PDB file of C-alpha atoms and ligand atoms in Angstrom:
ATOM      1  CA  UNK A   1     -21.433  -6.519   4.746  1.00  0.00           C
ATOM      2  CA  UNK A   2     -17.982  -4.561   4.641  1.00  0.00           C
ATOM      3  CA  UNK A   3     -18.284  -0.969   4.867  1.00  0.00           C
ATOM      4  CA  UNK A   4     -16.326   0.770   1.932  1.00  0.00           C
ATOM      5  CA  UNK A   5     -13.158   2.888   2.910  1.00  0.00           C
ATOM      6  CA  UNK A   6     -11.945   5.447   0.384  1.00  0.00           C
ATOM      7  CA  UNK A   7      -8.700   6.997   1.190  1.00  0.00           C
ATOM      8  CA  UNK A   8      -6.886  10.001  -0.482  1.00  0.00           C
ATOM      9  CA  UNK A   9      -3.208   9.532  -0.780  1.00  0.00           C
ATOM     10  CA  UNK A  10      -1.949  12.969  -1.371  1.00  0.00           C
ATOM     11  CA  UNK A  11       1.788  11.758  -1.553  1.00  0.00           C
ATOM     12  CA  UNK A  12       4.111  14.952  -1.721  1.00  0.00           C
ATOM     13  CA  UNK A  13       1.348  17.443  -2.193  1.00  0.00           C
ATOM     14  CA  UNK A  14      -0.167  19.869   0.119  1.00  0.00           C
ATOM     15  CA  UNK A  15       1.259  21.693   3.010  1.00  0.00           C
ATOM     16  CA  UNK A  16      -0.705  22.886   5.903  1.00  0.00           C
ATOM     17  CA  UNK A  17      -2.267  25.772   3.947  1.00  0.00           C
ATOM     18  CA  UNK A  18      -3.460  23.851   1.041  1.00  0.00           C
ATOM     19  CA  UNK A  19      -4.639  20.984   3.596  1.00  0.00           C
ATOM     20  CA  UNK A  20      -6.782  23.613   5.164  1.00  0.00           C
ATOM     21  CA  UNK A  21      -8.163  24.735   1.898  1.00  0.00           C
ATOM     22  CA  UNK A  22      -9.059  21.317   0.758  1.00  0.00           C
ATOM     23  CA  UNK A  23     -10.646  20.466   4.157  1.00  0.00           C
ATOM     24  CA  UNK A  24     -12.821  23.580   4.222  1.00  0.00           C
ATOM     25  CA  UNK A  25     -13.960  22.889   0.459  1.00  0.00           C
ATOM     26  CA  UNK A  26     -14.507  19.088   1.212  1.00  0.00           C
ATOM     27  CA  UNK A  27     -16.427  19.630   4.299  1.00  0.00           C
ATOM     28  CA  UNK A  28     -18.863  21.900   2.436  1.00  0.00           C
ATOM     29  CA  UNK A  29     -19.668  19.061   0.093  1.00  0.00           C
ATOM     30  CA  UNK A  30     -19.964  16.358   2.849  1.00  0.00           C
ATOM     31  CA  UNK A  31     -23.823  16.686   3.274  1.00  0.00           C
ATOM     32  CA  UNK A  32     -24.215  15.466  -0.272  1.00  0.00           C
ATOM     33  CA  UNK A  33     -22.021  12.255   0.225  1.00  0.00           C
ATOM     34  CA  UNK A  34     -23.068   8.806   1.024  1.00  0.00           C
ATOM     35  CA  UNK A  35     -23.243   8.009   4.603  1.00  0.00           C
ATOM     36  CA  UNK A  36     -22.146   4.318   4.557  1.00  0.00           C
ATOM     37  CA  UNK A  37     -18.581   4.732   3.876  1.00  0.00           C
ATOM     38  CA  UNK A  38     -15.265   5.598   5.932  1.00  0.00           C
ATOM     39  CA  UNK A  39     -13.342   8.633   4.416  1.00  0.00           C
ATOM     40  CA  UNK A  40      -9.822   8.999   5.116  1.00  0.00           C
ATOM     41  CA  UNK A  41      -7.102  11.589   3.959  1.00  0.00           C
ATOM     42  CA  UNK A  42      -3.576  11.101   3.926  1.00  0.00           C
ATOM     43  CA  UNK A  43      -1.490  14.445   3.928  1.00  0.00           C
ATOM     44  CA  UNK A  44       2.226  14.766   4.299  1.00  0.00           C
ATOM     45  CA  UNK A  45       3.559  14.579   7.894  1.00  0.00           C
ATOM     46  CA  UNK A  46       3.866  18.378   8.305  1.00  0.00           C
ATOM     47  CA  UNK A  47       0.047  18.795   7.370  1.00  0.00           C
ATOM     48  CA  UNK A  48      -1.112  16.142   9.763  1.00  0.00           C
ATOM     49  CA  UNK A  49      -1.600  18.264  12.869  1.00  0.00           C
ATOM     50  CA  UNK A  50      -3.613  20.858  10.829  1.00  0.00           C
ATOM     51  CA  UNK A  51      -5.628  17.931   9.516  1.00  0.00           C
ATOM     52  CA  UNK A  52      -6.448  16.322  12.796  1.00  0.00           C
ATOM     53  CA  UNK A  53      -7.104  19.845  14.437  1.00  0.00           C
ATOM     54  CA  UNK A  54      -9.735  20.625  11.590  1.00  0.00           C
ATOM     55  CA  UNK A  55     -11.284  17.340  11.503  1.00  0.00           C
ATOM     56  CA  UNK A  56     -11.686  16.682  15.177  1.00  0.00           C
ATOM     57  CA  UNK A  57     -15.453  16.848  15.056  1.00  0.00           C
ATOM     58  CA  UNK A  58     -15.768  15.271  11.491  1.00  0.00           C
ATOM     59  CA  UNK A  59     -16.269  11.692  10.331  1.00  0.00           C
ATOM     60  CA  UNK A  60     -13.319  12.138   7.966  1.00  0.00           C
ATOM     61  CA  UNK A  61     -10.274  10.234   9.635  1.00  0.00           C
ATOM     62  CA  UNK A  62      -6.638  11.161   8.997  1.00  0.00           C
ATOM     63  CA  UNK A  63      -3.739   8.930   7.999  1.00  0.00           C
ATOM     64  CA  UNK A  64      -0.121   9.254   7.641  1.00  0.00           C
ATOM     65  CA  UNK A  65       1.558   8.069   4.613  1.00  0.00           C
ATOM     66  CA  UNK A  66       4.451   6.241   6.336  1.00  0.00           C
ATOM     67  CA  UNK A  67       6.119   5.973   9.575  1.00  0.00           C
ATOM     68  CA  UNK A  68       9.294   4.501  11.371  1.00  0.00           C
ATOM     69  CA  UNK A  69       9.333   0.907  12.458  1.00  0.00           C
ATOM     70  CA  UNK A  70      11.485   2.426  15.477  1.00  0.00           C
ATOM     71  CA  UNK A  71      10.193   4.043  18.599  1.00  0.00           C
ATOM     72  CA  UNK A  72      12.887   6.733  19.074  1.00  0.00           C
ATOM     73  CA  UNK A  73      16.802   7.169  18.689  1.00  0.00           C
ATOM     74  CA  UNK A  74      19.295   8.054  16.234  1.00  0.00           C
ATOM     75  CA  UNK A  75      17.257   7.793  13.189  1.00  0.00           C
ATOM     76  CA  UNK A  76      17.446  11.099  11.406  1.00  0.00           C
ATOM     77  CA  UNK A  77      14.405  12.033   9.288  1.00  0.00           C
ATOM     78  CA  UNK A  78      11.997   9.537  10.923  1.00  0.00           C
ATOM     79  CA  UNK A  79       8.649   9.800  12.651  1.00  0.00           C
ATOM     80  CA  UNK A  80       7.520   7.252  15.038  1.00  0.00           C
ATOM     81  CA  UNK A  81       4.006   5.580  15.561  1.00  0.00           C
ATOM     82  CA  UNK A  82       3.834   7.310  19.017  1.00  0.00           C
ATOM     83  CA  UNK A  83       4.306  10.611  17.543  1.00  0.00           C
ATOM     84  CA  UNK A  84       1.444  10.093  15.057  1.00  0.00           C
ATOM     85  CA  UNK A  85      -0.729   8.796  18.048  1.00  0.00           C
ATOM     86  CA  UNK A  86       0.005  11.976  19.994  1.00  0.00           C
ATOM     87  CA  UNK A  87      -1.394  14.242  17.131  1.00  0.00           C
ATOM     88  CA  UNK A  88      -4.607  12.128  16.805  1.00  0.00           C
ATOM     89  CA  UNK A  89      -3.792  10.212  13.486  1.00  0.00           C
ATOM     90  CA  UNK A  90      -6.024   7.228  12.890  1.00  0.00           C
ATOM     91  CA  UNK A  91      -4.364   5.232  10.017  1.00  0.00           C
ATOM     92  CA  UNK A  92      -0.969   4.887   8.424  1.00  0.00           C
ATOM     93  CA  UNK A  93      -0.328   3.876   4.971  1.00  0.00           C
ATOM     94  CA  UNK A  94       2.273   1.124   4.757  1.00  0.00           C
ATOM     95  CA  UNK A  95       4.254  -0.553   1.885  1.00  0.00           C
ATOM     96  CA  UNK A  96       3.128   1.758  -0.700  1.00  0.00           C
ATOM     97  CA  UNK A  97       4.880   0.813  -4.013  1.00  0.00           C
ATOM     98  CA  UNK A  98       6.650   4.089  -4.215  1.00  0.00           C
ATOM     99  CA  UNK A  99       8.157   3.272  -0.615  1.00  0.00           C
ATOM    100  CA  UNK A 100       9.064  -0.137  -1.902  1.00  0.00           C
ATOM    101  CA  UNK A 101      10.617   0.880  -5.228  1.00  0.00           C
ATOM    102  CA  UNK A 102      12.259   4.264  -4.463  1.00  0.00           C
ATOM    103  CA  UNK A 103      13.012   3.877  -0.843  1.00  0.00           C
ATOM    104  CA  UNK A 104      13.942   0.035  -0.804  1.00  0.00           C
ATOM    105  CA  UNK A 105      11.498  -1.033   1.850  1.00  0.00           C
ATOM    106  CA  UNK A 106      11.308  -4.744   2.030  1.00  0.00           C
ATOM    107  CA  UNK A 107       8.567  -7.009   3.065  1.00  0.00           C
ATOM    108  CA  UNK A 108      10.436  -7.383   6.269  1.00  0.00           C
ATOM    109  CA  UNK A 109      10.477  -3.623   6.978  1.00  0.00           C
ATOM    110  CA  UNK A 110       6.902  -3.356   6.140  1.00  0.00           C
ATOM    111  CA  UNK A 111       5.999  -6.069   8.555  1.00  0.00           C
ATOM    112  CA  UNK A 112       7.794  -4.455  11.357  1.00  0.00           C
ATOM    113  CA  UNK A 113       5.969  -1.309  10.710  1.00  0.00           C
ATOM    114  CA  UNK A 114       2.672  -2.902  10.625  1.00  0.00           C
ATOM    115  CA  UNK A 115       3.243  -4.501  13.962  1.00  0.00           C
ATOM    116  CA  UNK A 116       4.499  -1.244  15.232  1.00  0.00           C
ATOM    117  CA  UNK A 117       1.300   0.638  14.077  1.00  0.00           C
ATOM    118  CA  UNK A 118      -0.818  -2.130  15.714  1.00  0.00           C
ATOM    119  CA  UNK A 119       1.012  -1.840  19.131  1.00  0.00           C
ATOM    120  CA  UNK A 120      -0.216   1.792  19.444  1.00  0.00           C
ATOM    121  CA  UNK A 121      -3.393   1.070  17.787  1.00  0.00           C
ATOM    122  CA  UNK A 122      -2.793   2.810  14.370  1.00  0.00           C
ATOM    123  CA  UNK A 123      -4.550   1.159  11.703  1.00  0.00           C
ATOM    124  CA  UNK A 124      -2.461   0.315   8.838  1.00  0.00           C
ATOM    125  CA  UNK A 125      -3.416   0.425   5.219  1.00  0.00           C
ATOM    126  CA  UNK A 126      -1.057  -2.129   3.980  1.00  0.00           C
ATOM    127  CA  UNK A 127      -0.247  -1.858   0.225  1.00  0.00           C
ATOM    128  CA  UNK A 128       0.572  -4.602  -2.178  1.00  0.00           C
ATOM    129  CA  UNK A 129       0.708  -5.013  -5.843  1.00  0.00           C
ATOM    130  CA  UNK A 130       2.619  -6.357  -8.816  1.00  0.00           C
ATOM    131  CA  UNK A 131       4.782  -4.764 -11.408  1.00  0.00           C
ATOM    132  CA  UNK A 132       3.739  -5.201 -15.215  1.00  0.00           C
ATOM    133  CA  UNK A 133       6.675  -7.506 -15.779  1.00  0.00           C
ATOM    134  CA  UNK A 134       5.579  -9.794 -12.866  1.00  0.00           C
ATOM    135  CA  UNK A 135       1.907  -9.919 -14.146  1.00  0.00           C
ATOM    136  CA  UNK A 136       3.109 -10.680 -17.811  1.00  0.00           C
ATOM    137  CA  UNK A 137       5.664 -13.358 -16.287  1.00  0.00           C
ATOM    138  CA  UNK A 138       2.652 -15.017 -14.682  1.00  0.00           C
ATOM    139  CA  UNK A 139       3.899 -14.177 -11.194  1.00  0.00           C
ATOM    140  CA  UNK A 140       0.904 -12.185 -10.166  1.00  0.00           C
ATOM    141  CA  UNK A 141      -0.360 -14.685  -7.555  1.00  0.00           C
ATOM    142  CA  UNK A 142       3.138 -15.575  -6.323  1.00  0.00           C
ATOM    143  CA  UNK A 143       3.748 -11.993  -5.639  1.00  0.00           C
ATOM    144  CA  UNK A 144       0.654 -11.154  -3.903  1.00  0.00           C
ATOM    145  CA  UNK A 145       0.924 -14.247  -1.588  1.00  0.00           C
ATOM    146  CA  UNK A 146       4.485 -13.304  -0.753  1.00  0.00           C
ATOM    147  CA  UNK A 147       3.805  -9.654   0.089  1.00  0.00           C
ATOM    148  CA  UNK A 148       0.605 -10.777   2.101  1.00  0.00           C
ATOM    149  CA  UNK A 149       2.193 -13.435   4.026  1.00  0.00           C
ATOM    150  CA  UNK A 150       5.545 -11.778   4.676  1.00  0.00           C
ATOM    151  CA  UNK A 151       3.814  -8.405   5.568  1.00  0.00           C
ATOM    152  CA  UNK A 152       1.380 -10.046   8.071  1.00  0.00           C
ATOM    153  CA  UNK A 153       3.896 -12.324   9.804  1.00  0.00           C
ATOM    154  CA  UNK A 154       2.830 -12.242  13.720  1.00  0.00           C
ATOM    155  CA  UNK A 155      -0.152 -10.062  12.996  1.00  0.00           C
ATOM    156  CA  UNK A 156      -2.814 -11.436  15.202  1.00  0.00           C
ATOM    157  CA  UNK A 157      -6.505 -12.182  14.077  1.00  0.00           C
ATOM    158  CA  UNK A 158      -7.684  -9.066  15.983  1.00  0.00           C
ATOM    159  CA  UNK A 159      -5.146  -6.958  14.570  1.00  0.00           C
ATOM    160  CA  UNK A 160      -6.012  -8.296  11.170  1.00  0.00           C
ATOM    161  CA  UNK A 161      -9.475  -7.219  11.547  1.00  0.00           C
ATOM    162  CA  UNK A 162      -7.995  -3.593  12.100  1.00  0.00           C
ATOM    163  CA  UNK A 163      -5.935  -3.880   8.883  1.00  0.00           C
ATOM    164  CA  UNK A 164      -6.947  -2.545   5.628  1.00  0.00           C
ATOM    165  CA  UNK A 165      -5.378  -3.844   2.514  1.00  0.00           C
ATOM    166  CA  UNK A 166      -4.765  -1.848  -0.460  1.00  0.00           C
ATOM    167  CA  UNK A 167      -4.199  -3.762  -3.908  1.00  0.00           C
ATOM    168  CA  UNK A 168      -2.525  -1.487  -6.240  1.00  0.00           C
ATOM    169  CA  UNK A 169      -1.148  -2.928  -9.290  1.00  0.00           C
ATOM    170  CA  UNK A 170       1.959  -0.703  -9.869  1.00  0.00           C
ATOM    171  CA  UNK A 171       1.411  -0.491 -13.463  1.00  0.00           C
ATOM    172  CA  UNK A 172      -1.759   1.413 -12.836  1.00  0.00           C
ATOM    173  CA  UNK A 173      -0.520   3.898 -10.252  1.00  0.00           C
ATOM    174  CA  UNK A 174      -0.275   7.499 -11.597  1.00  0.00           C
ATOM    175  CA  UNK A 175      -0.448   6.034 -15.116  1.00  0.00           C
ATOM    176  CA  UNK A 176      -4.097   6.646 -16.030  1.00  0.00           C
ATOM    177  CA  UNK A 177      -4.211   2.963 -16.888  1.00  0.00           C
ATOM    178  CA  UNK A 178      -6.604   1.253 -14.630  1.00  0.00           C
ATOM    179  CA  UNK A 179      -6.926  -2.556 -14.223  1.00  0.00           C
ATOM    180  CA  UNK A 180     -10.262  -3.542 -15.874  1.00  0.00           C
ATOM    181  CA  UNK A 181     -13.099  -4.156 -13.255  1.00  0.00           C
ATOM    182  CA  UNK A 182     -12.538  -7.997 -13.865  1.00  0.00           C
ATOM    183  CA  UNK A 183      -8.810  -7.872 -13.405  1.00  0.00           C
ATOM    184  CA  UNK A 184      -9.008  -5.956 -10.171  1.00  0.00           C
ATOM    185  CA  UNK A 185     -11.756  -8.353  -8.915  1.00  0.00           C
ATOM    186  CA  UNK A 186      -9.827 -11.407  -9.622  1.00  0.00           C
ATOM    187  CA  UNK A 187      -6.753 -10.019  -7.961  1.00  0.00           C
ATOM    188  CA  UNK A 188      -8.946  -8.972  -4.942  1.00  0.00           C
ATOM    189  CA  UNK A 189     -10.498 -12.612  -4.741  1.00  0.00           C
ATOM    190  CA  UNK A 190      -7.053 -13.956  -4.689  1.00  0.00           C
ATOM    191  CA  UNK A 191      -5.959 -11.681  -1.940  1.00  0.00           C
ATOM    192  CA  UNK A 192      -8.978 -12.734   0.250  1.00  0.00           C
ATOM    193  CA  UNK A 193      -8.235 -16.254  -0.406  1.00  0.00           C
ATOM    194  CA  UNK A 194      -4.704 -15.831   0.912  1.00  0.00           C
ATOM    195  CA  UNK A 195      -6.217 -14.063   4.043  1.00  0.00           C
ATOM    196  CA  UNK A 196      -8.593 -17.055   4.299  1.00  0.00           C
ATOM    197  CA  UNK A 197      -5.529 -19.374   4.283  1.00  0.00           C
ATOM    198  CA  UNK A 198      -3.736 -17.467   7.075  1.00  0.00           C
ATOM    199  CA  UNK A 199      -6.846 -16.451   9.174  1.00  0.00           C
ATOM    200  CA  UNK A 200      -9.918 -18.397   8.263  1.00  0.00           C
ATOM    201  CA  UNK A 201     -13.058 -17.399   6.411  1.00  0.00           C
ATOM    202  CA  UNK A 202     -14.553 -15.506   9.380  1.00  0.00           C
ATOM    203  CA  UNK A 203     -11.868 -13.093   9.395  1.00  0.00           C
ATOM    204  CA  UNK A 204     -11.276 -12.899   5.590  1.00  0.00           C
ATOM    205  CA  UNK A 205     -14.906 -12.013   4.919  1.00  0.00           C
ATOM    206  CA  UNK A 206     -14.497  -9.065   7.293  1.00  0.00           C
ATOM    207  CA  UNK A 207     -11.101  -7.652   6.004  1.00  0.00           C
ATOM    208  CA  UNK A 208     -11.362  -4.744   3.735  1.00  0.00           C
ATOM    209  CA  UNK A 209      -9.551  -4.771   0.590  1.00  0.00           C
ATOM    210  CA  UNK A 210      -9.193  -1.298  -1.446  1.00  0.00           C
ATOM    211  CA  UNK A 211      -8.275  -1.077  -5.002  1.00  0.00           C
ATOM    212  CA  UNK A 212      -5.875   1.683  -5.989  1.00  0.00           C
ATOM    213  CA  UNK A 213      -4.335   2.667  -9.412  1.00  0.00           C
ATOM    214  CA  UNK A 214      -5.930   5.627 -11.393  1.00  0.00           C
ATOM    215  CA  UNK A 215      -9.299   5.320  -9.651  1.00  0.00           C
ATOM    216  CA  UNK A 216     -11.184   8.473 -10.840  1.00  0.00           C
ATOM    217  CA  UNK A 217     -14.850   9.693 -10.589  1.00  0.00           C
ATOM    218  CA  UNK A 218     -15.900   8.060 -13.763  1.00  0.00           C
ATOM    219  CA  UNK A 219     -14.586   4.485 -13.049  1.00  0.00           C
ATOM    220  CA  UNK A 220     -15.213   4.442  -9.460  1.00  0.00           C
ATOM    221  CA  UNK A 221     -18.693   2.903  -9.577  1.00  0.00           C
ATOM    222  CA  UNK A 222     -17.576   0.045 -11.880  1.00  0.00           C
ATOM    223  CA  UNK A 223     -14.559  -0.732  -9.654  1.00  0.00           C
ATOM    224  CA  UNK A 224     -16.197  -0.391  -6.355  1.00  0.00           C
ATOM    225  CA  UNK A 225     -19.234  -2.335  -7.589  1.00  0.00           C
ATOM    226  CA  UNK A 226     -17.137  -5.526  -7.636  1.00  0.00           C
ATOM    227  CA  UNK A 227     -17.686  -8.064  -5.012  1.00  0.00           C
ATOM    228  CA  UNK A 228     -14.388  -8.207  -3.318  1.00  0.00           C
ATOM    229  CA  UNK A 229     -13.546  -4.399  -3.739  1.00  0.00           C
ATOM    230  CA  UNK A 230     -14.168  -2.560  -0.649  1.00  0.00           C
ATOM    231  CA  UNK A 231     -13.032   0.991  -1.380  1.00  0.00           C
ATOM    232  CA  UNK A 232     -10.186   2.716  -3.035  1.00  0.00           C
ATOM    233  CA  UNK A 233      -6.699   4.315  -2.264  1.00  0.00           C
ATOM    234  CA  UNK A 234      -6.873   7.504  -4.513  1.00  0.00           C
ATOM    235  CA  UNK A 235      -3.748   9.500  -5.601  1.00  0.00           C
ATOM    236  CA  UNK A 236      -4.407  11.988  -8.410  1.00  0.00           C
ATOM    237  CA  UNK A 237      -8.123  12.284  -8.258  1.00  0.00           C
ATOM    238  CA  UNK A 238      -8.101  12.955  -4.419  1.00  0.00           C
ATOM    239  CA  UNK A 239      -6.147  16.196  -4.860  1.00  0.00           C
ATOM    240  CA  UNK A 240      -9.150  18.588  -5.679  1.00  0.00           C
ATOM    241  CA  UNK A 241     -12.091  18.370  -3.224  1.00  0.00           C
ATOM    242  CA  UNK A 242     -14.820  18.465  -5.876  1.00  0.00           C
ATOM    243  CA  UNK A 243     -13.115  15.346  -7.716  1.00  0.00           C
ATOM    244  CA  UNK A 244     -12.671  13.406  -4.492  1.00  0.00           C
ATOM    245  CA  UNK A 245     -16.323  14.087  -3.356  1.00  0.00           C
ATOM    246  CA  UNK A 246     -17.674  13.109  -6.909  1.00  0.00           C
ATOM    247  CA  UNK A 247     -15.539   9.903  -6.907  1.00  0.00           C
ATOM    248  CA  UNK A 248     -17.103   8.959  -3.288  1.00  0.00           C
ATOM    249  CA  UNK A 249     -20.585   9.848  -4.447  1.00  0.00           C
ATOM    250  CA  UNK A 250     -20.070   7.693  -7.689  1.00  0.00           C
ATOM    251  CA  UNK A 251     -18.347   4.755  -6.041  1.00  0.00           C
ATOM    252  CA  UNK A 252     -20.729   4.187  -2.919  1.00  0.00           C
ATOM    253  CA  UNK A 253     -24.290   3.444  -2.841  1.00  0.00           C
ATOM    254  CA  UNK A 254     -26.082   4.000   0.530  1.00  0.00           C
TER     255      UNK A 254
HETATM  256  P1  PGA B   1      -3.178   7.122  -8.367  1.00  0.00           P
HETATM  257  O1  PGA B   1      -2.298   6.658  -7.150  1.00  0.00           O
HETATM  258  O2  PGA B   1      -4.615   7.419  -7.977  1.00  0.00           O
HETATM  259  O3  PGA B   1      -2.700   8.586  -8.697  1.00  0.00           O
HETATM  260  O4  PGA B   1      -2.881   6.116  -9.485  1.00  0.00           O
HETATM  261  C1  PGA B   1      -2.810   5.767  -6.339  1.00  0.00           C
HETATM  262  C2  PGA B   1      -1.881   5.549  -5.156  1.00  0.00           C
HETATM  263  O5  PGA B   1      -0.576   5.678  -5.547  1.00  0.00           O
HETATM  264  O6  PGA B   1      -2.236   5.168  -4.083  1.00  0.00           O
END
């Protein structure tokens, strides 16, 4: 049985003071939440120290939204895996479609970042997903297989067990359009079959695959109820503590 993992991807929202407000409000709701779920919040870089400090005694874990594949040197504007470790970050979102489409991150760059994260025992939340055009052209499986295979090159079996996959159809991100539970389940089942091809069934049965793309409190139960959907990566609906807590309550049954 895979433990669900629900992560809040705040994107370019919430500096340290808004982060503090959110955490205080969210923590006051924690006693009402299901226990059998891993909860992660991913604030922007500048808010990470505040988040890890406030959540040091909490079961809520902290994730970065990106990091460099380099350790140090002349890379203006970048943040390394070691720096994230130093401030007690646990996870890092890598390969988000906004990183791919706006900042030109390729499968090879994402692969280098995933390997670097594992080097310092940061757990990657590895995002994949097709555009609407790719889906309409019948390329869904080809795109997902390539993203998974290239992104996970040289990732060991043990590291794979510490990798979370987030399937996020690009057309569902921030659009209010969600994949139907069946569309999402079919894509997740396919992703798991690719992990089986690469690592065998005993690993693929343990790997958690989140769904992302307009997950809200009122669709979380149906989506997370699907056999191969092990949680959610949530943008818009994670910005308010009340809505994120409600989404977790609706999506997870203890
Ligand atoms: P959304 O974003 O929930 O606002 O669609 C999800 C994501 O980009 O991770």
